[in-house]
Amino acid sequence: MGALHEGHLSLARSQNDKVVASIFVNPAQFAPHEDLSKYPRTVERDIEMLGKEGVDAVFLPSVEEMYPAGIVLDVKDQQGTFVEVKGKSHQMEGQIRPHFFRGVATIVTKLFNITLPTRAYFGQKDAQQCAVIRSMVRDLWMPLSIIVAPTIRESDGLAMSSRNVYLSPSEREAAPILYKALSEGVNLFQSGERRRSELISAVEEVVKGEERVQLEYLSLADPFLLGEVDVVQDGVGAIFSGAVKVGKTRIIDNVLLGIGREQWVE
């Protein structure tokens, strides 16, 4: 989506013979009321950063090239071909942004078809997106591997995101509260708690202690199927995720409970 930060650049540092980066602010990922027109666009800076990281090529398609039939933000008026992953797209983030993953799956399919990668890199911060794309690749027999890289964080724990530039100094100070709260959930889990009600309650309490933040949702879900769970099963684990609004900026984050990254990313 552009507006690169260290989190994106870490994905480009790989052991591949050739590395291609794509930058495209995808209109199909935005609802009519969202921030498409204001989304950070820093193409020249992004290309310079990618060059310093040794990226071999940068793919910068136009909206007209990616959506020959045109694209409008209202889904009911859209024309052309779209990809949708049923079962993993309408919970968690999908409850707040019901057509978001339709846009993600469609544009990622197009990018894969054009660039023909052997490996594609995504960040754990967008855990649901990773799960959706992995399912799409498996279901459609796309000949590539999806690699999930760890979330890159600022020194205070805030996950790096292009939208962090929207935060005022006061909002930036409050923004790490979601990760702090989810980390409290990790501590509670490690002390033996497995019940959804107790884990959610503990995280909610931390978030609600920060008056500058509005909680949108918390999710405790099966790490592979993404269905909500009442109890975290040993040997299965869960993704504990959530979203908050800080001013006009949405912050999303997640942690894994009872399952290592190396198990989840396979």
Short mmCIF file of C-alpha atoms in Angstrom, two decimals:
data_model
loop_
_atom_site.label_atom_id
_atom_site.label_comp_id
_atom_site.label_asym_id
_atom_site.label_seq_id
_atom_site.Cartn_x
_atom_site.Cartn_y
_atom_site.Cartn_z
CA MET A 1 0.00 0.00 0.00
CA GLY A 2 3.01 2.29 0.03
CA ALA A 3 4.15 4.67 2.81
CA LEU A 4 6.84 2.14 3.65
CA HIS A 5 8.26 1.75 7.13
CA GLU A 6 10.74 -0.59 8.76
CA GLY A 7 8.07 -3.25 9.12
CA HIS A 8 7.74 -3.45 5.34
CA LEU A 9 11.48 -3.31 4.75
CA SER A 10 12.08 -6.28 7.05
CA LEU A 11 9.90 -8.34 4.71
CA ALA A 12 12.10 -7.40 1.76
CA ARG A 13 15.23 -8.71 3.51
CA SER A 14 15.07 -12.31 2.33
CA GLN A 15 17.27 -15.05 0.95
CA ASN A 16 15.70 -14.96 -2.51
CA ASP A 17 17.78 -14.48 -5.66
CA LYS A 18 15.51 -11.62 -6.74
CA VAL A 19 13.17 -9.44 -4.72
CA VAL A 20 10.24 -7.52 -6.21
CA ALA A 21 8.21 -5.04 -4.16
CA SER A 22 4.76 -3.87 -5.20
CA ILE A 23 3.30 -0.54 -4.11
CA PHE A 24 -0.38 0.03 -4.79
CA VAL A 25 -2.99 1.86 -2.73
CA ASN A 26 -5.91 -0.44 -3.45
CA PRO A 27 -9.29 1.34 -3.72
CA ALA A 28 -11.14 -1.96 -3.24
CA GLN A 29 -9.88 -2.12 0.37
CA PHE A 30 -11.63 1.12 1.31
CA ALA A 31 -15.28 1.74 2.12
CA PRO A 32 -16.94 5.00 0.97
CA HIS A 33 -16.50 6.55 4.45
CA GLU A 34 -12.83 5.57 4.83
CA ASP A 35 -9.57 7.40 4.20
CA LEU A 36 -8.59 6.54 0.60
CA SER A 37 -7.97 10.16 -0.40
CA LYS A 38 -5.89 10.83 2.72
CA TYR A 39 -3.96 7.56 2.83
CA PRO A 40 -0.19 8.31 3.02
CA ARG A 41 1.46 8.25 -0.41
CA THR A 42 5.25 8.61 -0.37
CA VAL A 43 6.29 6.83 -3.56
CA GLU A 44 9.64 8.58 -4.13
CA ARG A 45 10.69 7.94 -0.53
CA ASP A 46 9.49 4.34 -0.75
CA ILE A 47 11.49 3.65 -3.91
CA GLU A 48 14.60 5.17 -2.34
CA MET A 49 14.23 2.99 0.76
CA LEU A 50 13.67 -0.15 -1.30
CA GLY A 51 16.72 0.66 -3.40
CA LYS A 52 18.86 0.90 -0.28
CA GLU A 53 17.59 -2.54 0.74
CA GLY A 54 18.68 -4.06 -2.56
CA VAL A 55 15.22 -4.66 -3.99
CA ASP A 56 15.60 -5.63 -7.65
CA ALA A 57 12.35 -4.20 -9.01
CA VAL A 58 9.39 -2.14 -7.84
CA PHE A 59 5.96 -2.73 -9.37
CA LEU A 60 3.90 0.48 -9.43
CA PRO A 61 0.70 -0.21 -11.37
CA SER A 62 -2.01 2.36 -11.96
CA VAL A 63 -5.60 1.95 -10.80
CA GLU A 64 -6.65 1.74 -14.46
CA GLU A 65 -4.27 -1.15 -15.08
CA MET A 66 -5.42 -3.12 -12.04
CA TYR A 67 -9.14 -2.43 -12.51
CA PRO A 68 -9.86 -2.23 -16.27
CA ALA A 69 -13.61 -2.09 -15.59
CA GLY A 70 -13.07 0.84 -13.24
CA ILE A 71 -13.46 0.80 -9.48
CA VAL A 72 -15.82 2.62 -7.14
CA LEU A 73 -15.85 2.33 -3.36
CA ASP A 74 -19.48 1.25 -3.05
CA VAL A 75 -19.41 -2.54 -3.51
CA LYS A 76 -22.91 -2.77 -4.96
CA ASP A 77 -21.83 -0.56 -7.87
CA GLN A 78 -18.55 -2.34 -8.63
CA GLN A 79 -18.03 -4.19 -11.90
CA GLY A 80 -15.46 -6.74 -13.00
CA THR A 81 -13.94 -9.80 -11.34
CA PHE A 82 -13.38 -10.13 -7.60
CA VAL A 83 -12.02 -12.86 -5.30
CA GLU A 84 -13.61 -13.66 -1.95
CA VAL A 85 -12.45 -16.13 0.70
CA LYS A 86 -15.52 -17.41 2.53
CA GLY A 87 -15.29 -18.38 6.18
CA LYS A 88 -12.35 -16.17 7.13
CA SER A 89 -13.27 -12.72 5.80
CA HIS A 90 -16.30 -11.59 7.79
CA GLN A 91 -15.25 -12.03 11.42
CA MET A 92 -12.74 -10.01 13.45
CA GLU A 93 -11.69 -7.11 11.17
CA GLY A 94 -14.36 -8.20 8.71
CA GLN A 95 -17.11 -7.27 11.17
CA ILE A 96 -15.93 -3.67 11.11
CA ARG A 97 -14.85 -3.62 7.45
CA PRO A 98 -17.13 -6.17 5.73
CA HIS A 99 -15.69 -5.87 2.20
CA PHE A 100 -12.05 -5.28 3.11
CA PHE A 101 -10.77 -8.82 2.55
CA ARG A 102 -12.61 -9.09 -0.76
CA GLY A 103 -10.47 -6.18 -1.91
CA VAL A 104 -7.33 -7.73 -0.42
CA ALA A 105 -7.88 -11.15 -2.02
CA THR A 106 -8.64 -9.60 -5.40
CA ILE A 107 -5.62 -7.33 -5.59
CA VAL A 108 -3.22 -9.93 -4.18
CA THR A 109 -4.42 -12.44 -6.78
CA LYS A 110 -3.71 -9.89 -9.52
CA LEU A 111 -0.27 -9.06 -8.10
CA PHE A 112 0.62 -12.76 -7.91
CA ASN A 113 -0.56 -13.36 -11.47
CA ILE A 114 1.51 -10.46 -12.79
CA THR A 115 4.75 -10.91 -10.81
CA LEU A 116 4.70 -14.75 -10.48
CA PRO A 117 6.57 -14.90 -7.15
CA THR A 118 7.87 -18.10 -5.55
CA ARG A 119 7.47 -16.56 -2.09
CA ALA A 120 5.35 -13.65 -0.87
CA TYR A 121 5.94 -11.88 2.44
CA PHE A 122 3.30 -10.51 4.80
CA GLY A 123 3.45 -9.26 8.39
CA GLN A 124 1.89 -10.91 11.44
CA LYS A 125 0.36 -7.57 12.46
CA ASP A 126 -2.26 -8.30 9.80
CA ALA A 127 -2.86 -11.85 11.05
CA GLN A 128 -6.32 -12.23 9.56
CA GLN A 129 -5.06 -11.00 6.20
CA CYS A 130 -2.30 -13.63 6.35
CA ALA A 131 -4.87 -16.35 7.06
CA VAL A 132 -7.13 -15.18 4.23
CA ILE A 133 -4.27 -15.09 1.72
CA ARG A 134 -2.93 -18.49 2.78
CA SER A 135 -6.38 -20.01 2.30
CA MET A 136 -6.73 -18.35 -1.10
CA VAL A 137 -3.33 -19.62 -2.25
CA ARG A 138 -4.14 -23.15 -1.07
CA ASP A 139 -7.68 -23.25 -2.45
CA LEU A 140 -6.74 -21.86 -5.86
CA TRP A 141 -3.55 -23.93 -6.17
CA MET A 142 -1.35 -20.89 -6.60
CA PRO A 143 2.28 -22.07 -6.97
CA LEU A 144 3.95 -20.02 -4.24
CA SER A 145 4.68 -19.96 -0.51
CA ILE A 146 3.28 -17.37 1.89
CA ILE A 147 5.84 -16.25 4.46
CA VAL A 148 4.63 -14.48 7.61
CA ALA A 149 7.20 -12.16 9.18
CA PRO A 150 7.03 -11.04 12.82
CA THR A 151 5.39 -7.74 13.70
CA ILE A 152 7.92 -4.90 13.85
CA ARG A 153 7.32 -2.55 16.77
CA GLU A 154 8.38 0.86 17.98
CA SER A 155 10.34 1.00 21.24
CA ASP A 156 7.11 1.40 23.25
CA GLY A 157 5.45 -1.62 21.63
CA LEU A 158 3.26 0.12 19.04
CA ALA A 159 3.12 -1.96 15.86
CA MET A 160 4.54 -0.08 12.89
CA SER A 161 1.82 1.00 10.46
CA SER A 162 1.48 3.49 7.63
CA ARG A 163 -1.47 5.07 9.42
CA ASN A 164 0.59 5.92 12.52
CA VAL A 165 1.51 9.20 10.78
CA TYR A 166 -2.06 10.36 11.43
CA LEU A 167 -1.54 10.34 15.21
CA SER A 168 -1.13 13.61 17.10
CA PRO A 169 1.53 13.64 19.86
CA SER A 170 -1.11 12.95 22.51
CA GLU A 171 -2.68 10.18 20.43
CA ARG A 172 0.71 8.66 19.72
CA GLU A 173 1.31 8.51 23.47
CA ALA A 174 -1.93 6.58 23.96
CA ALA A 175 -1.66 4.30 20.92
CA PRO A 176 0.46 1.48 22.48
CA ILE A 177 -2.35 0.66 24.93
CA LEU A 178 -3.75 -2.12 22.73
CA TYR A 179 -0.47 -4.02 22.68
CA LYS A 180 -0.04 -3.39 26.40
CA ALA A 181 -3.51 -4.83 26.99
CA LEU A 182 -2.96 -7.87 24.77
CA SER A 183 0.33 -8.47 26.56
CA GLU A 184 -1.63 -8.57 29.82
CA GLY A 185 -3.72 -11.29 28.19
CA VAL A 186 -0.53 -13.20 27.39
CA ASN A 187 0.56 -12.94 31.02
CA LEU A 188 -2.81 -14.20 32.24
CA PHE A 189 -2.70 -17.10 29.78
CA GLN A 190 0.80 -18.03 30.90
CA SER A 191 -0.42 -18.09 34.50
CA GLY A 192 -2.94 -20.78 33.53
CA GLU A 193 -6.11 -18.93 32.47
CA ARG A 194 -7.82 -20.45 29.42
CA ARG A 195 -11.36 -19.04 29.60
CA ARG A 196 -12.43 -16.49 27.01
CA SER A 197 -14.47 -14.47 29.49
CA GLU A 198 -11.53 -13.91 31.82
CA LEU A 199 -8.98 -13.20 29.10
CA ILE A 200 -11.24 -10.73 27.30
CA SER A 201 -12.22 -9.03 30.55
CA ALA A 202 -8.59 -8.50 31.57
CA VAL A 203 -7.66 -6.94 28.24
CA GLU A 204 -10.80 -4.77 28.16
CA GLU A 205 -9.98 -3.39 31.59
CA VAL A 206 -6.54 -2.24 30.47
CA VAL A 207 -7.84 -0.61 27.27
CA LYS A 208 -10.69 1.15 29.03
CA GLY A 209 -8.21 2.63 31.47
CA GLU A 210 -6.92 4.84 28.64
CA GLU A 211 -9.51 7.58 28.08
CA ARG A 212 -8.03 8.69 24.76
CA VAL A 213 -8.79 5.31 23.17
CA GLN A 214 -12.07 3.77 22.01
CA LEU A 215 -12.23 -0.03 21.90
CA GLU A 216 -13.75 -1.40 18.67
CA TYR A 217 -13.50 -5.14 19.27
CA LEU A 218 -11.51 -7.96 20.84
CA SER A 219 -11.29 -11.43 19.32
CA LEU A 220 -10.08 -14.73 20.74
CA ALA A 221 -10.05 -17.08 17.75
CA ASP A 222 -8.80 -20.43 16.53
CA PRO A 223 -5.38 -19.68 14.99
CA PHE A 224 -6.17 -21.49 11.73
CA LEU A 225 -9.95 -21.47 11.28
CA LEU A 226 -10.46 -17.98 12.83
CA GLY A 227 -13.66 -19.02 14.60
CA GLU A 228 -14.18 -17.50 18.05
CA VAL A 229 -13.37 -19.84 20.95
CA ASP A 230 -14.77 -20.01 24.50
CA VAL A 231 -11.73 -21.82 25.87
CA VAL A 232 -8.17 -21.86 24.53
CA GLN A 233 -7.34 -25.52 24.01
CA ASP A 234 -3.84 -26.67 24.89
CA GLY A 235 -2.15 -27.92 21.75
CA VAL A 236 -4.31 -25.67 19.56
CA GLY A 237 -3.82 -22.16 20.91
CA ALA A 238 -5.48 -18.96 19.72
CA ILE A 239 -4.99 -15.60 18.08
CA PHE A 240 -5.85 -12.82 20.52
CA SER A 241 -6.51 -9.69 18.46
CA GLY A 242 -8.29 -6.39 18.61
CA ALA A 243 -8.74 -2.90 17.27
CA VAL A 244 -8.99 0.48 18.92
CA LYS A 245 -9.61 3.95 17.62
CA VAL A 246 -7.27 6.72 18.73
CA GLY A 247 -8.79 9.95 17.51
CA LYS A 248 -9.61 9.16 13.87
CA THR A 249 -6.91 6.50 13.53
CA ARG A 250 -7.57 2.77 13.82
CA ILE A 251 -4.91 0.65 15.51
CA ILE A 252 -4.95 -3.14 15.10
CA ASP A 253 -2.72 -5.72 16.76
CA ASN A 254 -2.57 -9.35 17.85
CA VAL A 255 -0.64 -11.88 19.90
CA LEU A 256 -0.49 -15.67 19.76
CA LEU A 257 -1.53 -17.73 22.78
CA GLY A 258 -0.35 -21.31 23.23
CA ILE A 259 1.12 -21.63 19.76
CA GLY A 260 4.55 -20.57 18.56
CA ARG A 261 5.03 -18.36 15.52
CA GLU A 262 6.93 -21.17 13.82
CA GLN A 263 3.86 -23.41 14.13
CA TRP A 264 1.34 -20.77 13.11
CA VAL A 265 3.21 -19.46 10.07
CA GLU A 266 3.57 -22.87 8.41
#
